[in-house]
Amino acid sequence: MSYEDQWRTNEEQLLRETCSLGELLEQIKGLFSPLLIRDRAWDGLVKCAGALPPTLAAFPLWLGFPLNESQEGTELCVSLLGGTKSAAFFENRRRAEDADPATASIAFLLGETGPKDSPLRRVVGDRVLLEYDVDSGSRHGPQNPRISLYPIRPTLAGDHADGRLQDLGVALDAMTSAVGWEPNAVERRQVERAYLALNPDARIGGISALPSSGGGIGLTTLGFVKARDVTAFLERAGWPWQTQIVASILSRLDHRRALDGVHLGVQFAVGADGVGPALELHIFSQNRMYEHQGWFKDKLYWSSLMDGICREGFAVPEKLSELAKWSSGAKPLFGRSGPFVVLQRIHHFKFVLTEERIHQVKGHVFLLMCCAPQSGKSTG
């Protein structure tokens, strides 16, 4: 079965399984230790996902949660691929009388990335990512999500080859048009400055905007290997805080060999005044084995990093222990519509820095629900 046939089959079974992503999350709540996502936070996730289609689980979705003492800041991130039932859901909802601005923005980007000869699709592919910051105390459904485009790996590399700035401009034009912002030449130059500060081995991995914020482009930069690569980039890009806090975090982990086999990323907002002070430091596994054996089989490659995070006191040991148990690869789930396989793995860790201190340390995990292979004839 081809990849396209597989995800179509997954989407169809998920539509038979339940009416919303919220109901689906409620069904799999038992997969998560309450140490990782407490009941109130889980209720917030279910409310947030209640207005979203269950077909979103046919593709990897992210859940993020705090691993330090903080109890706030649960995240839900979902992927929309062109041509899927999930994409059609947003495109159809845009035509409703009560369609919200975020839905219009999402549908606009899906329309721009749809044609195979689209300039935007050449730069970012046909995927749109939605990131929901979940307020566990909210009584409402999903708030406006942060909308992200994920450039195809070589298109916005830091080698600054001919055409790279034009490709960046294509993505920025699409994003600002989608969220209804007026073009801002000063902000554009600041984003270009941040891009030009990258070294040749790094790249822009994400371009985002929050429609309700009124302005400011989010940039995710990836591909750093050494701490000095990160701090040098932040200095060149004009990050307004001292880089010692970043250097300290990474040097402490590096001292414990916790950064062996990882690569680093940073995320910040860029406005007309330059790079904003809030910073997210991302740590990803550099292991490539899962590319050949399945992306859910890399559990052991996080052991050194989690051990270092624990020993440095960056996270609650019991939470890290539960996270290690959770990332087991694949689990069977018997739903109303038939059997599923739930694929689970750690995706990355994130240090959220505010006012030159660590505000949160978060774990981000992948979930993907696939129809389980069935042998023999149906018994109807």
JSON list of C-alpha atoms in Angstrom, two decimals, residues 136-359:
[
{"chain": "A", "resi": 136, "resn": "SER", "atom": "CA", "xyz": [-6.47, 24.47, 30.89]},
{"chain": "A", "resi": 137, "resn": "GLY", "atom": "CA", "xyz": [-8.85, 26.89, 32.60]},
{"chain": "A", "resi": 138, "resn": "SER", "atom": "CA", "xyz": [-10.67, 27.94, 29.44]},
{"chain": "A", "resi": 139, "resn": "ARG", "atom": "CA", "xyz": [-14.30, 26.92, 28.96]},
{"chain": "A", "resi": 140, "resn": "HIS", "atom": "CA", "xyz": [-14.12, 27.54, 25.26]},
{"chain": "A", "resi": 141, "resn": "GLY", "atom": "CA", "xyz": [-12.91, 25.59, 22.25]},
{"chain": "A", "resi": 142, "resn": "PRO", "atom": "CA", "xyz": [-9.66, 26.22, 20.41]},
{"chain": "A", "resi": 143, "resn": "GLN", "atom": "CA", "xyz": [-8.16, 29.69, 20.52]},
{"chain": "A", "resi": 144, "resn": "ASN", "atom": "CA", "xyz": [-6.60, 31.11, 17.39]},
{"chain": "A", "resi": 145, "resn": "PRO", "atom": "CA", "xyz": [-3.64, 28.87, 16.54]},
{"chain": "A", "resi": 146, "resn": "ARG", "atom": "CA", "xyz": [-0.19, 29.95, 15.54]},
{"chain": "A", "resi": 147, "resn": "ILE", "atom": "CA", "xyz": [0.07, 29.10, 11.84]},
{"chain": "A", "resi": 148, "resn": "SER", "atom": "CA", "xyz": [3.40, 27.82, 10.53]},
{"chain": "A", "resi": 149, "resn": "LEU", "atom": "CA", "xyz": [4.96, 26.98, 7.20]},
{"chain": "A", "resi": 150, "resn": "TYR", "atom": "CA", "xyz": [7.84, 24.51, 7.22]},
{"chain": "A", "resi": 151, "resn": "PRO", "atom": "CA", "xyz": [10.32, 25.18, 4.40]},
{"chain": "A", "resi": 152, "resn": "ILE", "atom": "CA", "xyz": [11.60, 22.15, 2.52]},
{"chain": "A", "resi": 153, "resn": "ARG", "atom": "CA", "xyz": [15.07, 21.38, 3.86]},
{"chain": "A", "resi": 154, "resn": "PRO", "atom": "CA", "xyz": [17.34, 22.96, 1.20]},
{"chain": "A", "resi": 155, "resn": "THR", "atom": "CA", "xyz": [15.25, 25.97, 0.21]},
{"chain": "A", "resi": 156, "resn": "LEU", "atom": "CA", "xyz": [16.19, 28.33, 3.06]},
{"chain": "A", "resi": 157, "resn": "ALA", "atom": "CA", "xyz": [19.60, 26.95, 3.98]},
{"chain": "A", "resi": 158, "resn": "GLY", "atom": "CA", "xyz": [22.13, 29.31, 5.50]},
{"chain": "A", "resi": 159, "resn": "ASP", "atom": "CA", "xyz": [24.48, 29.06, 2.55]},
{"chain": "A", "resi": 160, "resn": "HIS", "atom": "CA", "xyz": [22.77, 32.18, 1.12]},
{"chain": "A", "resi": 161, "resn": "ALA", "atom": "CA", "xyz": [22.91, 30.84, -2.41]},
{"chain": "A", "resi": 162, "resn": "ASP", "atom": "CA", "xyz": [21.32, 32.78, -5.24]},
{"chain": "A", "resi": 163, "resn": "GLY", "atom": "CA", "xyz": [17.56, 32.85, -4.91]},
{"chain": "A", "resi": 164, "resn": "ARG", "atom": "CA", "xyz": [17.40, 32.13, -1.17]},
{"chain": "A", "resi": 165, "resn": "LEU", "atom": "CA", "xyz": [16.24, 35.64, -0.22]},
{"chain": "A", "resi": 166, "resn": "GLN", "atom": "CA", "xyz": [13.64, 35.56, -2.98]},
{"chain": "A", "resi": 167, "resn": "ASP", "atom": "CA", "xyz": [12.37, 32.22, -1.64]},
{"chain": "A", "resi": 168, "resn": "LEU", "atom": "CA", "xyz": [12.19, 33.70, 1.85]},
{"chain": "A", "resi": 169, "resn": "GLY", "atom": "CA", "xyz": [10.19, 36.58, 0.41]},
{"chain": "A", "resi": 170, "resn": "VAL", "atom": "CA", "xyz": [7.72, 34.17, -1.21]},
{"chain": "A", "resi": 171, "resn": "ALA", "atom": "CA", "xyz": [7.04, 32.54, 2.16]},
{"chain": "A", "resi": 172, "resn": "LEU", "atom": "CA", "xyz": [6.80, 35.86, 4.02]},
{"chain": "A", "resi": 173, "resn": "ASP", "atom": "CA", "xyz": [4.44, 37.35, 1.43]},
{"chain": "A", "resi": 174, "resn": "ALA", "atom": "CA", "xyz": [2.16, 34.32, 1.70]},
{"chain": "A", "resi": 175, "resn": "MET", "atom": "CA", "xyz": [2.11, 34.38, 5.49]},
{"chain": "A", "resi": 176, "resn": "THR", "atom": "CA", "xyz": [1.42, 38.11, 5.82]},
{"chain": "A", "resi": 177, "resn": "SER", "atom": "CA", "xyz": [-1.31, 37.91, 3.16]},
{"chain": "A", "resi": 178, "resn": "ALA", "atom": "CA", "xyz": [-2.88, 34.91, 4.88]},
{"chain": "A", "resi": 179, "resn": "VAL", "atom": "CA", "xyz": [-3.20, 36.65, 8.25]},
{"chain": "A", "resi": 180, "resn": "GLY", "atom": "CA", "xyz": [-4.25, 39.98, 6.75]},
{"chain": "A", "resi": 181, "resn": "TRP", "atom": "CA", "xyz": [-1.27, 42.09, 7.79]},
{"chain": "A", "resi": 182, "resn": "GLU", "atom": "CA", "xyz": [-0.08, 45.08, 5.83]},
{"chain": "A", "resi": 183, "resn": "PRO", "atom": "CA", "xyz": [3.38, 44.66, 4.25]},
{"chain": "A", "resi": 184, "resn": "ASN", "atom": "CA", "xyz": [6.08, 46.06, 6.52]},
{"chain": "A", "resi": 185, "resn": "ALA", "atom": "CA", "xyz": [9.39, 46.75, 4.78]},
{"chain": "A", "resi": 186, "resn": "VAL", "atom": "CA", "xyz": [11.24, 47.38, 8.07]},
{"chain": "A", "resi": 187, "resn": "GLU", "atom": "CA", "xyz": [10.07, 44.09, 9.56]},
{"chain": "A", "resi": 188, "resn": "ARG", "atom": "CA", "xyz": [11.01, 42.31, 6.32]},
{"chain": "A", "resi": 189, "resn": "ARG", "atom": "CA", "xyz": [14.57, 43.64, 6.56]},
{"chain": "A", "resi": 190, "resn": "GLN", "atom": "CA", "xyz": [14.81, 42.44, 10.16]},
{"chain": "A", "resi": 191, "resn": "VAL", "atom": "CA", "xyz": [13.71, 38.94, 9.15]},
{"chain": "A", "resi": 192, "resn": "GLU", "atom": "CA", "xyz": [16.24, 38.95, 6.32]},
{"chain": "A", "resi": 193, "resn": "ARG", "atom": "CA", "xyz": [18.93, 40.04, 8.78]},
{"chain": "A", "resi": 194, "resn": "ALA", "atom": "CA", "xyz": [18.14, 37.07, 11.01]},
{"chain": "A", "resi": 195, "resn": "TYR", "atom": "CA", "xyz": [18.27, 34.73, 8.03]},
{"chain": "A", "resi": 196, "resn": "LEU", "atom": "CA", "xyz": [21.60, 36.14, 6.82]},
{"chain": "A", "resi": 197, "resn": "ALA", "atom": "CA", "xyz": [23.03, 35.57, 10.31]},
{"chain": "A", "resi": 198, "resn": "LEU", "atom": "CA", "xyz": [22.78, 31.78, 9.82]},
{"chain": "A", "resi": 199, "resn": "ASN", "atom": "CA", "xyz": [25.87, 29.73, 9.15]},
{"chain": "A", "resi": 200, "resn": "PRO", "atom": "CA", "xyz": [25.93, 27.50, 6.02]},
{"chain": "A", "resi": 201, "resn": "ASP", "atom": "CA", "xyz": [24.96, 24.33, 7.90]},
{"chain": "A", "resi": 202, "resn": "ALA", "atom": "CA", "xyz": [21.88, 25.88, 9.51]},
{"chain": "A", "resi": 203, "resn": "ARG", "atom": "CA", "xyz": [18.54, 26.72, 7.94]},
{"chain": "A", "resi": 204, "resn": "ILE", "atom": "CA", "xyz": [15.14, 28.25, 8.54]},
{"chain": "A", "resi": 205, "resn": "GLY", "atom": "CA", "xyz": [12.89, 25.37, 9.52]},
{"chain": "A", "resi": 206, "resn": "GLY", "atom": "CA", "xyz": [9.70, 27.27, 10.33]},
{"chain": "A", "resi": 207, "resn": "ILE", "atom": "CA", "xyz": [7.99, 30.59, 9.55]},
{"chain": "A", "resi": 208, "resn": "SER", "atom": "CA", "xyz": [4.95, 31.38, 11.67]},
{"chain": "A", "resi": 209, "resn": "ALA", "atom": "CA", "xyz": [2.43, 34.03, 12.58]},
{"chain": "A", "resi": 210, "resn": "LEU", "atom": "CA", "xyz": [-0.29, 34.37, 15.20]},
{"chain": "A", "resi": 211, "resn": "PRO", "atom": "CA", "xyz": [-3.24, 36.08, 13.45]},
{"chain": "A", "resi": 212, "resn": "SER", "atom": "CA", "xyz": [-4.58, 37.66, 16.64]},
{"chain": "A", "resi": 213, "resn": "SER", "atom": "CA", "xyz": [-1.22, 39.17, 17.66]},
{"chain": "A", "resi": 214, "resn": "GLY", "atom": "CA", "xyz": [-1.21, 42.05, 15.19]},
{"chain": "A", "resi": 215, "resn": "GLY", "atom": "CA", "xyz": [2.29, 41.48, 13.86]},
{"chain": "A", "resi": 216, "resn": "GLY", "atom": "CA", "xyz": [5.65, 39.82, 14.24]},
{"chain": "A", "resi": 217, "resn": "ILE", "atom": "CA", "xyz": [7.00, 36.81, 12.35]},
{"chain": "A", "resi": 218, "resn": "GLY", "atom": "CA", "xyz": [8.13, 33.72, 14.24]},
{"chain": "A", "resi": 219, "resn": "LEU", "atom": "CA", "xyz": [11.31, 32.09, 12.97]},
{"chain": "A", "resi": 220, "resn": "THR", "atom": "CA", "xyz": [12.50, 28.60, 13.84]},
{"chain": "A", "resi": 221, "resn": "THR", "atom": "CA", "xyz": [16.13, 28.01, 12.91]},
{"chain": "A", "resi": 222, "resn": "LEU", "atom": "CA", "xyz": [17.60, 24.51, 12.87]},
{"chain": "A", "resi": 223, "resn": "GLY", "atom": "CA", "xyz": [20.83, 22.65, 12.28]},
{"chain": "A", "resi": 224, "resn": "PHE", "atom": "CA", "xyz": [23.17, 23.91, 15.01]},
{"chain": "A", "resi": 225, "resn": "VAL", "atom": "CA", "xyz": [25.54, 21.32, 16.47]},
{"chain": "A", "resi": 226, "resn": "LYS", "atom": "CA", "xyz": [27.70, 23.20, 18.98]},
{"chain": "A", "resi": 227, "resn": "ALA", "atom": "CA", "xyz": [26.74, 25.68, 21.69]},
{"chain": "A", "resi": 228, "resn": "ARG", "atom": "CA", "xyz": [29.01, 28.28, 20.16]},
{"chain": "A", "resi": 229, "resn": "ASP", "atom": "CA", "xyz": [27.10, 27.97, 16.88]},
{"chain": "A", "resi": 230, "resn": "VAL", "atom": "CA", "xyz": [23.89, 28.96, 18.68]},
{"chain": "A", "resi": 231, "resn": "THR", "atom": "CA", "xyz": [25.34, 31.84, 20.67]},
{"chain": "A", "resi": 232, "resn": "ALA", "atom": "CA", "xyz": [27.23, 33.24, 17.67]},
{"chain": "A", "resi": 233, "resn": "PHE", "atom": "CA", "xyz": [24.04, 33.17, 15.62]},
{"chain": "A", "resi": 234, "resn": "LEU", "atom": "CA", "xyz": [22.04, 34.93, 18.35]},
{"chain": "A", "resi": 235, "resn": "GLU", "atom": "CA", "xyz": [24.66, 37.67, 18.57]},
{"chain": "A", "resi": 236, "resn": "ARG", "atom": "CA", "xyz": [24.71, 38.18, 14.79]},
{"chain": "A", "resi": 237, "resn": "ALA", "atom": "CA", "xyz": [20.90, 38.14, 14.62]},
{"chain": "A", "resi": 238, "resn": "GLY", "atom": "CA", "xyz": [20.64, 40.83, 17.31]},
{"chain": "A", "resi": 239, "resn": "TRP", "atom": "CA", "xyz": [18.99, 38.93, 20.16]},
{"chain": "A", "resi": 240, "resn": "PRO", "atom": "CA", "xyz": [18.65, 41.65, 22.85]},
{"chain": "A", "resi": 241, "resn": "TRP", "atom": "CA", "xyz": [19.72, 39.56, 25.87]},
{"chain": "A", "resi": 242, "resn": "GLN", "atom": "CA", "xyz": [23.13, 38.29, 26.87]},
{"chain": "A", "resi": 243, "resn": "THR", "atom": "CA", "xyz": [23.83, 34.86, 25.43]},
{"chain": "A", "resi": 244, "resn": "GLN", "atom": "CA", "xyz": [25.42, 33.56, 28.64]},
{"chain": "A", "resi": 245, "resn": "ILE", "atom": "CA", "xyz": [22.16, 31.93, 29.74]},
{"chain": "A", "resi": 246, "resn": "VAL", "atom": "CA", "xyz": [22.05, 29.86, 26.54]},
{"chain": "A", "resi": 247, "resn": "ALA", "atom": "CA", "xyz": [25.75, 29.04, 26.79]},
{"chain": "A", "resi": 248, "resn": "SER", "atom": "CA", "xyz": [25.32, 28.00, 30.43]},
{"chain": "A", "resi": 249, "resn": "ILE", "atom": "CA", "xyz": [22.45, 25.59, 29.71]},
{"chain": "A", "resi": 250, "resn": "LEU", "atom": "CA", "xyz": [24.28, 23.94, 26.84]},
{"chain": "A", "resi": 251, "resn": "SER", "atom": "CA", "xyz": [27.67, 23.79, 28.55]},
{"chain": "A", "resi": 252, "resn": "ARG", "atom": "CA", "xyz": [26.15, 22.11, 31.60]},
{"chain": "A", "resi": 253, "resn": "LEU", "atom": "CA", "xyz": [24.53, 19.49, 29.41]},
{"chain": "A", "resi": 254, "resn": "ASP", "atom": "CA", "xyz": [27.61, 19.11, 27.26]},
{"chain": "A", "resi": 255, "resn": "HIS", "atom": "CA", "xyz": [29.74, 18.54, 30.37]},
{"chain": "A", "resi": 256, "resn": "ARG", "atom": "CA", "xyz": [27.60, 15.46, 31.06]},
{"chain": "A", "resi": 257, "resn": "ARG", "atom": "CA", "xyz": [27.86, 14.28, 27.42]},
{"chain": "A", "resi": 258, "resn": "ALA", "atom": "CA", "xyz": [24.14, 14.85, 27.14]},
{"chain": "A", "resi": 259, "resn": "LEU", "atom": "CA", "xyz": [24.46, 16.63, 23.79]},
{"chain": "A", "resi": 260, "resn": "ASP", "atom": "CA", "xyz": [26.18, 13.79, 21.97]},
{"chain": "A", "resi": 261, "resn": "GLY", "atom": "CA", "xyz": [24.10, 12.88, 18.94]},
{"chain": "A", "resi": 262, "resn": "VAL", "atom": "CA", "xyz": [21.74, 15.88, 19.06]},
{"chain": "A", "resi": 263, "resn": "HIS", "atom": "CA", "xyz": [21.26, 19.00, 17.01]},
{"chain": "A", "resi": 264, "resn": "LEU", "atom": "CA", "xyz": [19.92, 22.32, 18.22]},
{"chain": "A", "resi": 265, "resn": "GLY", "atom": "CA", "xyz": [17.39, 24.88, 17.12]},
{"chain": "A", "resi": 266, "resn": "VAL", "atom": "CA", "xyz": [16.16, 28.25, 18.31]},
{"chain": "A", "resi": 267, "resn": "GLN", "atom": "CA", "xyz": [12.84, 30.00, 17.88]},
{"chain": "A", "resi": 268, "resn": "PHE", "atom": "CA", "xyz": [12.09, 33.68, 18.37]},
{"chain": "A", "resi": 269, "resn": "ALA", "atom": "CA", "xyz": [9.83, 36.42, 17.05]},
{"chain": "A", "resi": 270, "resn": "VAL", "atom": "CA", "xyz": [11.04, 39.14, 14.69]},
{"chain": "A", "resi": 271, "resn": "GLY", "atom": "CA", "xyz": [9.32, 42.51, 14.43]},
{"chain": "A", "resi": 272, "resn": "ALA", "atom": "CA", "xyz": [10.14, 45.95, 13.11]},
{"chain": "A", "resi": 273, "resn": "ASP", "atom": "CA", "xyz": [12.37, 46.52, 16.15]},
{"chain": "A", "resi": 274, "resn": "GLY", "atom": "CA", "xyz": [14.34, 43.33, 15.50]},
{"chain": "A", "resi": 275, "resn": "VAL", "atom": "CA", "xyz": [14.52, 40.03, 17.36]},
{"chain": "A", "resi": 276, "resn": "GLY", "atom": "CA", "xyz": [12.31, 39.82, 20.44]},
{"chain": "A", "resi": 277, "resn": "PRO", "atom": "CA", "xyz": [13.60, 38.80, 23.89]},
{"chain": "A", "resi": 278, "resn": "ALA", "atom": "CA", "xyz": [11.58, 35.58, 24.32]},
{"chain": "A", "resi": 279, "resn": "LEU", "atom": "CA", "xyz": [13.55, 32.56, 23.14]},
{"chain": "A", "resi": 280, "resn": "GLU", "atom": "CA", "xyz": [12.93, 28.85, 22.78]},
{"chain": "A", "resi": 281, "resn": "LEU", "atom": "CA", "xyz": [15.94, 26.54, 22.68]},
{"chain": "A", "resi": 282, "resn": "HIS", "atom": "CA", "xyz": [15.08, 23.23, 20.99]},
{"chain": "A", "resi": 283, "resn": "ILE", "atom": "CA", "xyz": [17.05, 19.98, 21.26]},
{"chain": "A", "resi": 284, "resn": "PHE", "atom": "CA", "xyz": [16.50, 17.23, 18.68]},
{"chain": "A", "resi": 285, "resn": "SER", "atom": "CA", "xyz": [17.96, 13.76, 18.28]},
{"chain": "A", "resi": 286, "resn": "GLN", "atom": "CA", "xyz": [20.52, 13.54, 15.49]},
{"chain": "A", "resi": 287, "resn": "ASN", "atom": "CA", "xyz": [20.09, 9.79, 15.18]},
{"chain": "A", "resi": 288, "resn": "ARG", "atom": "CA", "xyz": [19.25, 8.69, 11.63]},
{"chain": "A", "resi": 289, "resn": "MET", "atom": "CA", "xyz": [18.42, 5.06, 12.33]},
{"chain": "A", "resi": 290, "resn": "TYR", "atom": "CA", "xyz": [14.70, 5.72, 12.36]},
{"chain": "A", "resi": 291, "resn": "GLU", "atom": "CA", "xyz": [14.87, 6.87, 8.74]},
{"chain": "A", "resi": 292, "resn": "HIS", "atom": "CA", "xyz": [15.46, 3.24, 7.81]},
{"chain": "A", "resi": 293, "resn": "GLN", "atom": "CA", "xyz": [13.66, 1.36, 10.57]},
{"chain": "A", "resi": 294, "resn": "GLY", "atom": "CA", "xyz": [10.68, 3.58, 11.30]},
{"chain": "A", "resi": 295, "resn": "TRP", "atom": "CA", "xyz": [10.57, 6.94, 13.05]},
{"chain": "A", "resi": 296, "resn": "PHE", "atom": "CA", "xyz": [9.11, 5.43, 16.23]},
{"chain": "A", "resi": 297, "resn": "LYS", "atom": "CA", "xyz": [12.13, 3.25, 17.09]},
{"chain": "A", "resi": 298, "resn": "ASP", "atom": "CA", "xyz": [14.59, 5.80, 18.45]},
{"chain": "A", "resi": 299, "resn": "LYS", "atom": "CA", "xyz": [13.67, 5.67, 22.16]},
{"chain": "A", "resi": 300, "resn": "LEU", "atom": "CA", "xyz": [17.16, 4.74, 23.38]},
{"chain": "A", "resi": 301, "resn": "TYR", "atom": "CA", "xyz": [18.77, 7.72, 21.66]},
{"chain": "A", "resi": 302, "resn": "TRP", "atom": "CA", "xyz": [17.26, 10.14, 24.17]},
{"chain": "A", "resi": 303, "resn": "SER", "atom": "CA", "xyz": [18.70, 8.43, 27.25]},
{"chain": "A", "resi": 304, "resn": "SER", "atom": "CA", "xyz": [21.86, 10.55, 27.60]},
{"chain": "A", "resi": 305, "resn": "LEU", "atom": "CA", "xyz": [20.00, 13.82, 27.11]},
{"chain": "A", "resi": 306, "resn": "MET", "atom": "CA", "xyz": [17.25, 12.94, 29.60]},
{"chain": "A", "resi": 307, "resn": "ASP", "atom": "CA", "xyz": [19.87, 11.81, 32.10]},
{"chain": "A", "resi": 308, "resn": "GLY", "atom": "CA", "xyz": [21.71, 15.11, 31.74]},
{"chain": "A", "resi": 309, "resn": "ILE", "atom": "CA", "xyz": [18.51, 17.16, 32.05]},
{"chain": "A", "resi": 310, "resn": "CYS", "atom": "CA", "xyz": [17.68, 15.22, 35.20]},
{"chain": "A", "resi": 311, "resn": "ARG", "atom": "CA", "xyz": [21.13, 15.51, 36.81]},
{"chain": "A", "resi": 312, "resn": "GLU", "atom": "CA", "xyz": [21.27, 19.24, 36.15]},
{"chain": "A", "resi": 313, "resn": "GLY", "atom": "CA", "xyz": [17.91, 19.70, 37.87]},
{"chain": "A", "resi": 314, "resn": "PHE", "atom": "CA", "xyz": [16.19, 21.13, 34.80]},
{"chain": "A", "resi": 315, "resn": "ALA", "atom": "CA", "xyz": [13.20, 18.76, 35.10]},
{"chain": "A", "resi": 316, "resn": "VAL", "atom": "CA", "xyz": [11.31, 16.68, 37.65]},
{"chain": "A", "resi": 317, "resn": "PRO", "atom": "CA", "xyz": [12.92, 13.19, 37.67]},
{"chain": "A", "resi": 318, "resn": "GLU", "atom": "CA", "xyz": [9.58, 11.40, 37.94]},
{"chain": "A", "resi": 319, "resn": "LYS", "atom": "CA", "xyz": [8.28, 13.19, 34.85]},
{"chain": "A", "resi": 320, "resn": "LEU", "atom": "CA", "xyz": [11.34, 12.21, 32.84]},
{"chain": "A", "resi": 321, "resn": "SER", "atom": "CA", "xyz": [10.95, 8.62, 34.00]},
{"chain": "A", "resi": 322, "resn": "GLU", "atom": "CA", "xyz": [7.32, 8.55, 32.87]},
{"chain": "A", "resi": 323, "resn": "LEU", "atom": "CA", "xyz": [8.28, 10.10, 29.53]},
{"chain": "A", "resi": 324, "resn": "ALA", "atom": "CA", "xyz": [10.88, 7.37, 28.97]},
{"chain": "A", "resi": 325, "resn": "LYS", "atom": "CA", "xyz": [8.26, 4.70, 29.69]},
{"chain": "A", "resi": 326, "resn": "TRP", "atom": "CA", "xyz": [5.74, 6.37, 27.41]},
{"chain": "A", "resi": 327, "resn": "SER", "atom": "CA", "xyz": [8.00, 6.44, 24.36]},
{"chain": "A", "resi": 328, "resn": "SER", "atom": "CA", "xyz": [7.59, 2.74, 23.72]},
{"chain": "A", "resi": 329, "resn": "GLY", "atom": "CA", "xyz": [7.19, 2.76, 19.96]},
{"chain": "A", "resi": 330, "resn": "ALA", "atom": "CA", "xyz": [3.81, 1.26, 19.09]},
{"chain": "A", "resi": 331, "resn": "LYS", "atom": "CA", "xyz": [0.75, 0.20, 21.06]},
{"chain": "A", "resi": 332, "resn": "PRO", "atom": "CA", "xyz": [-2.43, -1.56, 19.90]},
{"chain": "A", "resi": 333, "resn": "LEU", "atom": "CA", "xyz": [-5.73, 0.22, 20.42]},
{"chain": "A", "resi": 334, "resn": "PHE", "atom": "CA", "xyz": [-9.09, -1.43, 19.81]},
{"chain": "A", "resi": 335, "resn": "GLY", "atom": "CA", "xyz": [-11.56, 1.23, 18.79]},
{"chain": "A", "resi": 336, "resn": "ARG", "atom": "CA", "xyz": [-15.20, 1.13, 17.81]},
{"chain": "A", "resi": 337, "resn": "SER", "atom": "CA", "xyz": [-14.29, 1.16, 14.13]},
{"chain": "A", "resi": 338, "resn": "GLY", "atom": "CA", "xyz": [-11.62, -1.51, 14.37]},
{"chain": "A", "resi": 339, "resn": "PRO", "atom": "CA", "xyz": [-8.04, -1.94, 15.58]},
{"chain": "A", "resi": 340, "resn": "PHE", "atom": "CA", "xyz": [-5.43, 0.81, 15.44]},
{"chain": "A", "resi": 341, "resn": "VAL", "atom": "CA", "xyz": [-1.72, 0.99, 16.08]},
{"chain": "A", "resi": 342, "resn": "VAL", "atom": "CA", "xyz": [-0.73, 4.11, 18.01]},
{"chain": "A", "resi": 343, "resn": "LEU", "atom": "CA", "xyz": [2.83, 5.12, 17.19]},
{"chain": "A", "resi": 344, "resn": "GLN", "atom": "CA", "xyz": [4.54, 7.12, 19.94]},
{"chain": "A", "resi": 345, "resn": "ARG", "atom": "CA", "xyz": [7.92, 8.74, 20.26]},
{"chain": "A", "resi": 346, "resn": "ILE", "atom": "CA", "xyz": [9.75, 11.69, 21.74]},
{"chain": "A", "resi": 347, "resn": "HIS", "atom": "CA", "xyz": [10.16, 14.46, 19.18]},
{"chain": "A", "resi": 348, "resn": "HIS", "atom": "CA", "xyz": [12.24, 17.09, 20.97]},
{"chain": "A", "resi": 349, "resn": "PHE", "atom": "CA", "xyz": [12.87, 18.96, 24.21]},
{"chain": "A", "resi": 350, "resn": "LYS", "atom": "CA", "xyz": [12.41, 22.69, 24.60]},
{"chain": "A", "resi": 351, "resn": "PHE", "atom": "CA", "xyz": [13.82, 25.27, 27.03]},
{"chain": "A", "resi": 352, "resn": "VAL", "atom": "CA", "xyz": [11.63, 28.38, 27.19]},
{"chain": "A", "resi": 353, "resn": "LEU", "atom": "CA", "xyz": [13.65, 31.44, 28.23]},
{"chain": "A", "resi": 354, "resn": "THR", "atom": "CA", "xyz": [12.16, 34.71, 29.45]},
{"chain": "A", "resi": 355, "resn": "GLU", "atom": "CA", "xyz": [14.00, 37.64, 31.02]},
{"chain": "A", "resi": 356, "resn": "GLU", "atom": "CA", "xyz": [17.28, 35.72, 30.87]},
{"chain": "A", "resi": 357, "resn": "ARG", "atom": "CA", "xyz": [16.05, 32.79, 32.94]},
{"chain": "A", "resi": 358, "resn": "ILE", "atom": "CA", "xyz": [14.58, 29.36, 32.30]},
{"chain": "A", "resi": 359, "resn": "HIS", "atom": "CA", "xyz": [10.81, 29.66, 32.48]}
]
